Short mmCIF file of C-alpha atoms in Angstrom, two decimals:
data_model
loop_
_atom_site.label_atom_id
_atom_site.label_comp_id
_atom_site.label_asym_id
_atom_site.label_seq_id
_atom_site.Cartn_x
_atom_site.Cartn_y
_atom_site.Cartn_z
CA MET A 20 85.22 96.20 98.59
CA ARG A 21 83.09 95.45 95.63
CA LEU A 22 82.51 91.95 94.47
CA ARG A 23 84.37 91.36 91.25
CA THR A 24 83.56 89.09 88.53
CA ILE A 25 84.01 88.73 85.24
CA SER A 26 82.37 86.10 84.50
CA VAL A 27 82.46 85.89 80.97
CA VAL A 28 82.69 82.30 81.21
CA LEU A 29 79.19 83.34 80.22
CA ALA A 30 77.12 81.69 82.93
CA ALA A 31 74.53 79.70 81.04
CA LEU A 32 71.60 77.50 81.77
CA LEU A 33 72.64 74.20 80.23
CA LEU A 34 70.36 71.34 81.06
CA ALA A 35 71.72 69.76 77.92
CA VAL A 36 75.40 68.87 77.73
CA GLY A 37 75.99 70.79 74.55
CA CYS A 38 74.81 71.86 71.18
CA GLY A 39 75.31 68.47 69.65
CA LYS A 40 73.09 66.69 72.13
CA ASP A 41 69.37 67.35 72.60
CA VAL A 42 67.48 67.09 75.88
CA THR A 43 64.94 64.81 74.20
CA ALA A 44 64.58 63.34 70.76
CA GLU A 45 62.02 66.07 69.93
CA ALA A 46 63.86 69.01 71.50
CA PRO A 47 65.27 71.50 68.99
CA HIS A 48 68.90 72.53 68.85
CA GLY A 49 69.77 74.80 71.82
CA TYR A 50 66.67 73.80 73.78
CA VAL A 51 66.49 74.96 77.42
CA GLU A 52 63.55 73.83 79.51
CA GLY A 53 61.41 76.63 80.95
CA ALA A 54 63.04 79.41 78.93
CA GLU A 55 62.16 81.25 75.74
CA GLU A 56 64.85 81.40 73.10
CA THR A 57 65.03 84.72 71.25
CA ALA A 58 66.73 86.04 68.15
CA GLU A 59 68.45 88.95 69.91
CA GLN A 60 70.27 89.69 73.13
CA GLN A 61 67.96 90.10 76.14
CA SER A 62 69.79 92.77 78.10
CA ARG A 63 68.59 93.63 81.59
CA LEU A 64 70.00 95.94 84.25
CA VAL A 65 70.00 94.78 87.85
CA LEU A 66 69.74 97.84 90.11
CA ALA A 67 70.08 97.97 93.90
CA ASP A 68 69.16 100.81 96.26
CA THR A 69 71.62 100.79 99.17
CA GLY A 70 69.31 103.03 101.19
CA THR A 71 66.17 100.90 101.10
CA GLY A 72 67.64 97.52 100.07
CA ALA A 73 65.28 97.30 97.10
CA VAL A 74 66.53 95.29 94.13
CA GLN A 75 64.89 96.05 90.78
CA ILE A 76 65.48 94.81 87.24
CA LEU A 77 65.12 97.06 84.20
CA ASP A 78 64.33 95.13 81.02
CA LEU A 79 66.02 97.06 78.20
CA ILE A 80 63.79 95.42 75.58
CA THR A 81 60.39 96.16 77.15
CA GLU A 82 61.57 99.09 79.35
CA LYS A 83 59.66 97.51 82.24
CA VAL A 84 61.05 97.70 85.79
CA SER A 85 60.34 94.62 87.93
CA PRO A 86 60.92 94.15 91.67
CA ALA A 87 63.41 91.40 92.55
CA GLY A 88 63.27 91.43 96.33
CA LYS A 89 64.64 93.46 99.21
CA VAL A 90 68.03 92.95 100.83
CA GLY A 91 69.11 94.55 104.08
CA ASN A 92 72.37 96.51 104.24
CA VAL A 93 73.29 96.20 100.56
CA ARG A 94 77.00 96.88 100.00
CA GLU A 95 77.89 95.50 96.59
CA LEU A 96 76.50 94.00 93.42
CA THR A 97 78.00 91.76 90.77
CA THR A 98 76.82 89.34 88.10
CA ASP A 99 78.03 86.37 86.11
CA GLY A 100 75.90 87.21 83.11
CA ARG A 101 72.66 85.74 84.43
CA PHE A 102 72.65 85.72 88.22
CA ALA A 103 73.09 88.84 90.34
CA PHE A 104 74.87 88.52 93.67
CA VAL A 105 73.68 91.26 96.04
CA GLY A 106 76.32 91.46 98.76
CA THR A 107 75.80 92.38 102.41
CA ASP A 108 77.96 92.21 105.54
CA SER A 109 77.01 88.60 106.14
CA GLY A 110 76.38 87.07 102.72
CA ALA A 111 74.97 87.53 99.25
CA GLN A 112 71.40 87.20 98.04
CA VAL A 113 71.29 85.49 94.66
CA VAL A 114 68.78 86.81 92.11
CA ASP A 115 68.05 85.09 88.81
CA SER A 116 67.66 87.99 86.36
CA GLY A 117 66.00 85.70 83.82
CA ALA A 118 68.24 86.83 80.94
CA TRP A 119 71.36 85.12 79.64
CA MET A 120 73.17 83.83 76.59
CA VAL A 121 75.01 80.65 75.68
CA ASP A 122 78.08 81.23 73.52
CA HIS A 123 79.19 78.20 71.47
CA GLY A 124 81.96 80.02 69.61
CA ASP A 125 80.51 79.93 66.11
CA HIS A 126 77.00 80.91 67.23
CA VAL A 127 75.09 82.23 70.24
CA HIS A 128 71.75 81.37 71.88
CA TYR A 129 69.80 84.08 73.75
CA TYR A 130 67.25 83.26 76.44
CA ARG A 131 64.73 84.98 78.68
CA ALA A 132 62.76 83.57 81.63
CA LYS A 133 61.04 84.74 84.80
CA ILE A 134 62.87 86.82 87.38
CA ARG A 135 63.12 85.02 90.71
CA ALA A 136 65.09 84.73 93.93
CA ALA A 137 67.54 81.81 93.99
CA GLY A 138 68.64 81.81 97.63
CA GLU A 139 71.46 83.10 99.82
CA ILE A 140 75.18 82.47 100.09
CA HIS A 141 76.35 82.80 103.70
CA GLY A 142 79.55 84.67 104.49
CA ARG A 143 81.04 87.96 103.26
CA ALA A 144 81.81 87.20 99.62
CA ARG A 145 84.67 89.03 97.92
CA HIS A 146 84.86 87.33 94.51
CA VAL A 147 82.23 85.34 92.57
CA HIS A 148 82.92 83.52 89.30
CA SER A 149 80.90 80.94 87.40
CA ASP A 150 80.93 78.58 84.46
CA PRO A 151 78.04 76.36 83.31
CA VAL A 152 78.85 73.77 86.01
CA VAL A 153 80.01 75.53 89.18
CA THR A 154 80.05 78.88 90.95
CA ALA A 155 83.20 79.62 92.98
CA VAL A 156 82.90 82.10 95.84
CA SER A 157 85.93 83.53 97.66
CA PHE A 158 85.10 84.91 101.11
CA GLN A 159 86.58 87.70 103.19
CA ASP A 160 88.33 85.22 105.51
CA GLY A 161 90.22 83.63 102.59
CA SER A 162 88.07 80.50 102.35
CA VAL A 163 86.54 79.37 99.05
CA ARG A 164 83.40 77.34 98.47
CA VAL A 165 82.16 75.85 95.21
CA TYR A 166 78.43 75.69 94.49
CA ASP A 167 76.44 73.52 92.09
CA ARG A 168 75.42 75.69 89.16
CA THR A 169 72.51 73.50 88.10
CA LYS A 170 70.89 73.98 91.51
CA LEU A 171 71.14 77.73 91.10
CA GLU A 172 69.42 77.37 87.75
CA ALA A 173 66.67 75.38 89.46
CA GLY A 174 66.14 78.20 91.95
CA ALA A 175 68.11 77.03 94.98
CA VAL A 176 71.54 77.49 96.57
CA ASP A 177 73.17 74.33 97.93
CA GLU A 178 75.48 74.32 100.96
CA GLY A 179 78.51 74.41 98.73
CA ARG A 180 81.72 72.46 99.05
CA SER A 181 84.82 73.73 100.82
CA PHE A 182 87.51 74.09 98.18
CA VAL A 183 90.64 75.87 99.41
CA SER A 184 91.60 78.36 102.10
CA ARG A 185 94.06 81.21 101.75
CA ALA A 186 95.53 83.81 104.08
CA LYS A 187 93.57 86.49 102.22
CA PRO A 188 90.72 86.39 99.69
CA VAL A 189 91.81 85.60 96.14
CA PRO A 190 89.71 85.15 92.99
CA VAL A 191 89.22 81.46 92.15
CA ILE A 192 88.06 81.13 88.56
CA PRO A 193 86.36 78.14 86.88
CA TYR A 194 88.01 77.69 83.49
CA GLN A 195 88.22 74.86 80.99
CA GLU A 196 86.69 72.30 83.38
CA HIS A 197 89.22 73.23 86.08
CA LEU A 198 89.65 76.00 88.65
CA LEU A 199 92.49 78.53 88.66
CA VAL A 200 93.75 79.36 92.15
CA PRO A 201 96.24 82.24 92.62
CA GLY A 202 98.28 82.69 95.79
CA ALA A 203 98.68 78.94 96.11
CA GLY A 204 101.28 76.60 97.56
CA GLY A 205 104.21 77.83 99.63
CA ARG A 206 104.60 80.91 97.40
CA ARG A 207 101.86 83.49 97.21
CA ASP A 208 102.80 84.44 93.65
CA VAL A 209 102.03 80.99 92.17
CA VAL A 210 98.83 80.18 90.26
CA GLU A 211 97.70 76.56 90.55
CA VAL A 212 95.33 74.58 88.37
CA HIS A 213 92.90 72.39 90.35
CA ASP A 214 90.38 69.85 89.14
CA ARG A 215 86.72 70.07 90.19
CA GLN A 216 87.41 68.00 93.31
CA GLY A 217 90.21 70.29 94.45
CA ALA A 218 93.25 68.18 93.51
CA VAL A 219 96.23 70.18 92.20
CA LYS A 220 96.93 69.30 88.57
CA ALA A 221 99.57 71.89 87.70
CA SER A 222 101.42 74.99 88.91
CA LEU A 223 102.11 77.66 86.32
CA GLU A 224 105.73 78.62 85.78
CA GLN A 225 104.91 82.28 85.24
CA THR A 226 104.18 83.93 88.59
CA CYS A 227 101.68 86.65 89.58
CA PRO A 228 102.75 88.61 92.66
CA ASP A 229 100.03 90.40 94.66
CA VAL A 230 96.95 89.59 92.57
CA ARG A 231 94.58 92.51 92.08
CA GLY A 232 91.82 92.30 89.51
CA GLU A 233 90.85 89.50 87.17
CA ALA A 234 88.85 88.94 83.99
CA VAL A 235 87.77 86.08 81.76
CA THR A 236 88.08 86.67 78.02
CA ARG A 237 87.89 84.54 74.89
CA ARG A 238 91.69 84.56 74.87
CA GLY A 239 91.97 83.24 78.41
CA VAL A 240 91.87 84.35 82.04
CA VAL A 241 93.67 87.54 83.05
CA PHE A 242 95.05 88.20 86.53
CA GLY A 243 96.41 91.62 87.47
CA CYS A 244 99.88 91.33 89.05
CA SER A 245 102.34 93.83 90.53
CA ASP A 246 104.58 93.36 87.47
CA GLY A 247 101.91 93.27 84.77
CA ALA A 248 99.14 90.87 83.77
CA LEU A 249 99.22 87.08 83.69
CA LEU A 250 97.23 85.54 80.83
CA VAL A 251 96.28 81.92 81.47
CA THR A 252 95.29 79.76 78.49
CA ALA A 253 94.55 76.08 77.99
CA LYS A 254 94.91 73.71 75.04
CA ASP A 255 94.31 69.97 75.10
CA GLY A 256 94.23 70.03 78.90
CA GLN A 257 97.57 71.83 79.19
CA PHE A 258 97.56 75.19 80.99
CA THR A 259 100.06 77.93 80.18
CA GLY A 260 100.78 81.33 81.72
CA LEU A 261 102.03 84.29 79.68
CA LYS A 262 103.15 87.50 81.38
CA ILE A 263 102.21 90.84 79.82
CA PRO A 264 104.50 93.34 81.56
CA TYR A 265 103.57 96.99 82.09
CA GLY A 266 106.78 98.03 80.38
CA VAL A 267 107.37 100.84 82.90
CA PRO A 268 107.61 101.00 86.71
CA VAL A 269 104.12 101.28 88.23
CA ALA A 270 103.43 102.50 91.77
CA GLY A 271 100.98 100.53 93.83
CA ARG A 272 98.42 103.35 93.86
CA ASP A 273 98.45 103.42 90.04
CA ARG A 274 97.99 99.69 89.50
CA PRO A 275 94.82 98.39 87.84
CA SER A 276 92.62 96.59 90.35
CA ASP A 277 89.13 96.34 88.82
CA PHE A 278 89.01 95.29 85.17
CA ARG A 279 85.99 96.24 83.07
CA HIS A 280 85.19 95.12 79.53
CA ARG A 281 82.45 94.09 77.15
CA VAL A 282 81.62 90.42 77.31
CA GLY A 283 83.28 88.76 74.34
CA SER A 284 85.86 91.51 73.98
CA THR A 285 89.58 91.09 74.62
CA THR A 286 90.19 94.74 75.52
CA LEU A 287 90.18 95.46 79.26
CA THR A 288 90.07 98.78 81.10
CA ALA A 289 90.89 99.82 84.65
CA VAL A 290 91.19 103.17 86.39
CA ALA A 291 94.87 104.12 86.85
CA GLY A 292 95.41 106.30 89.91
CA ASN A 293 93.49 109.58 89.91
CA ASP A 294 93.66 110.83 86.34
CA ALA A 295 94.18 108.04 83.82
CA VAL A 296 92.85 104.71 82.55
CA TRP A 297 94.73 101.52 81.74
CA VAL A 298 93.82 99.75 78.50
CA LEU A 299 95.01 96.14 78.15
CA ASP A 300 94.77 94.58 74.70
CA VAL A 301 94.86 90.86 75.45
CA THR A 302 95.15 89.91 71.78
CA LYS A 303 98.12 92.18 71.07
CA ARG A 304 99.59 91.64 74.56
CA THR A 305 100.00 95.38 75.15
CA TRP A 306 99.25 97.92 77.89
CA LYS A 307 98.45 101.57 77.26
CA VAL A 308 97.75 104.46 79.62
CA VAL A 309 95.21 107.04 78.41
CA ARG A 310 95.41 110.38 80.23
CA THR A 311 91.74 111.08 80.82
CA GLY A 312 91.89 113.49 83.73
CA PRO A 313 90.09 112.66 87.01
CA VAL A 314 87.78 109.71 86.35
CA VAL A 315 85.38 107.59 88.44
CA ALA A 316 84.50 104.84 85.93
CA ALA A 317 85.75 103.47 82.61
CA ASN A 318 84.92 100.80 80.05
CA THR A 319 85.20 100.08 76.35
CA PRO A 320 83.44 97.92 73.76
CA GLY A 321 86.93 97.17 72.41
CA GLU A 322 88.09 96.40 68.88
CA GLY A 323 88.28 99.91 67.48
CA ALA A 324 85.52 101.43 69.64
CA PRO A 325 86.21 104.39 71.92
CA LEU A 326 87.39 104.23 75.50
CA LEU A 327 84.54 105.54 77.68
CA ALA A 328 85.49 107.46 80.81
CA LEU A 329 83.10 109.08 83.29
CA ALA A 330 84.91 112.15 84.57
CA ALA A 331 84.75 113.34 88.15
CA ASN A 332 82.67 116.34 87.00
CA GLY A 333 79.92 114.10 85.59
CA VAL A 334 80.92 114.36 81.92
CA LEU A 335 81.12 111.16 79.89
CA LYS A 336 84.12 111.32 77.58
CA GLY A 337 85.19 109.24 74.59
CA PHE A 338 88.85 108.67 73.72
CA ASP A 339 90.64 107.17 70.76
CA VAL A 340 92.54 104.26 72.31
CA VAL A 341 95.35 104.42 69.73
CA THR A 342 96.10 108.14 69.92
CA GLY A 343 94.80 108.81 73.43
CA LYS A 344 92.96 111.90 72.16
CA GLN A 345 89.47 112.85 73.33
CA THR A 346 86.90 112.41 70.55
CA ALA A 347 83.55 113.22 72.21
CA ALA A 348 81.95 114.43 75.44
CA THR A 349 78.43 114.45 76.88
CA LYS A 350 77.32 116.00 80.16
CA LEU A 351 75.46 113.30 82.08
CA LEU A 352 75.52 113.72 85.85
CA SER A 353 74.64 117.07 87.41
CA ARG A 354 76.13 115.85 90.68
CA PRO A 355 78.88 113.25 90.20
CA ASP A 356 78.63 110.04 92.23
CA ARG A 357 81.42 107.51 92.66
CA ARG A 358 78.85 104.71 92.72
CA SER A 359 78.22 105.24 89.00
CA VAL A 360 79.53 102.57 86.63
CA ILE A 361 79.64 102.09 82.86
CA GLU A 362 78.19 98.87 81.46
CA VAL A 363 78.82 98.14 77.78
CA ASP A 364 77.26 95.75 75.28
CA THR A 365 77.54 95.38 71.51
CA SER A 366 75.82 98.67 70.60
CA ARG A 367 75.07 100.71 73.72
CA ALA A 368 76.56 101.78 77.04
CA TYR A 369 74.67 102.35 80.30
CA VAL A 370 75.47 104.72 83.16
CA ASN A 371 73.57 104.87 86.45
CA ASP A 372 72.89 108.26 88.07
CA PRO A 373 72.11 107.65 91.77
CA VAL A 374 71.52 111.32 92.60
CA ALA A 375 69.04 112.02 89.77
CA ARG A 376 67.52 108.49 90.02
CA LYS A 377 68.08 107.76 86.35
CA VAL A 378 69.88 105.40 84.01
CA TYR A 379 71.23 106.70 80.72
CA GLU A 380 71.60 104.66 77.53
CA ILE A 381 74.46 105.94 75.38
CA ASP A 382 75.06 105.36 71.68
CA TYR A 383 78.85 105.27 71.78
CA ASN A 384 79.03 105.07 67.96
CA ASP A 385 77.24 108.43 67.60
CA ASP A 386 79.37 110.91 69.56
CA LEU A 387 78.05 109.61 72.90
CA ARG A 388 74.47 110.55 72.09
CA ILE A 389 71.94 109.91 74.88
CA ALA A 390 69.66 107.37 73.18
CA ARG A 391 67.26 106.78 76.07
CA THR A 392 66.81 108.01 79.63
CA PHE A 393 65.13 105.79 82.22
CA PRO A 394 63.69 107.76 85.17
CA LEU A 395 63.24 105.64 88.29
CA ASP A 396 61.32 105.93 91.56
CA PHE A 397 64.24 104.54 93.58
CA THR A 398 67.96 105.21 93.81
CA PRO A 399 70.05 103.06 91.43
CA SER A 400 73.06 103.05 93.78
CA LEU A 401 74.53 99.90 92.22
CA MET A 402 74.12 98.50 88.68
CA ALA A 403 75.12 95.41 86.71
CA GLU A 404 74.03 94.20 83.26
CA THR A 405 72.85 90.65 82.51
CA GLY A 406 71.79 88.84 79.36
CA ARG A 407 75.30 88.95 77.89
#
């Protein structure tokens, strides 16, 4: 299974404790040692070739492709906004993409630095989530270890600290200086709130049976449950769970299990069965099913932008989320590939084409126009965007 993350907790290099406190008396606001602060987002695409194990990074500003190491038996790829976790049967190689942002609510800092290897996490990782302090990794055997984020930023992976163990792997998410742990206690449908040391601080009253899929948004953390979504929020140290029911009976095969969204957006998407896409509006607390036809990937910038769906025939389609009607279509892939994904940022979308060895940049505000095409000399089997 693919590693899942949503790490929108926006994984940031913070050697300073916050915006109001400088590293030194002379350091400017937002200073980060060893990094260049920029005026615009520094988007990069991490690409992995499952055939050769080559990991490459495409800088979307300079259009330069840089090697980032070689990993044997690559199976999956995920990111927390800065670091890429290249999964294998026995662990995950951690690559610092050198692009990230720090979101302080009322303003954002963008940074770029050198690409480098950061080390290896041992064990088959299933879920990886980070905040500026820790990275929580859930393994195939149900165990969870928590790693020191500052050491990752310094270019090393520590041994990690054993956190919890479950009967099956569940996503443990750092949030609001705590960690959210589903499938906890004597009931597998309970979500617990732990402190950084692992002590249980609260158990949410609202339950989440059979967790599948998770996402971190500005409105809170979302867990996919058999009876809807559970939105977890926090205020003044108090954690609350709010259920967003599907509103209709949903068969297991049609449940959302892999949420995709633009970082900063509160609109989530997930493939629904074989021929539709779920759209969850976290702000409005509503679900919607858009009948797209057979689809292999979906995403949306949210907030009035179109739903993007890559059809099984290789056509990228745009849909009006409110009406469910198709609004645009562009033929992209001559031979469809289920490894293709759609990554979305504030103005463009990106689709990898493993068969043609290309990545397409799409202007989703201009009838899905192909803005740029990046030909490659390797197969972009897996793709994830950083710098967001």
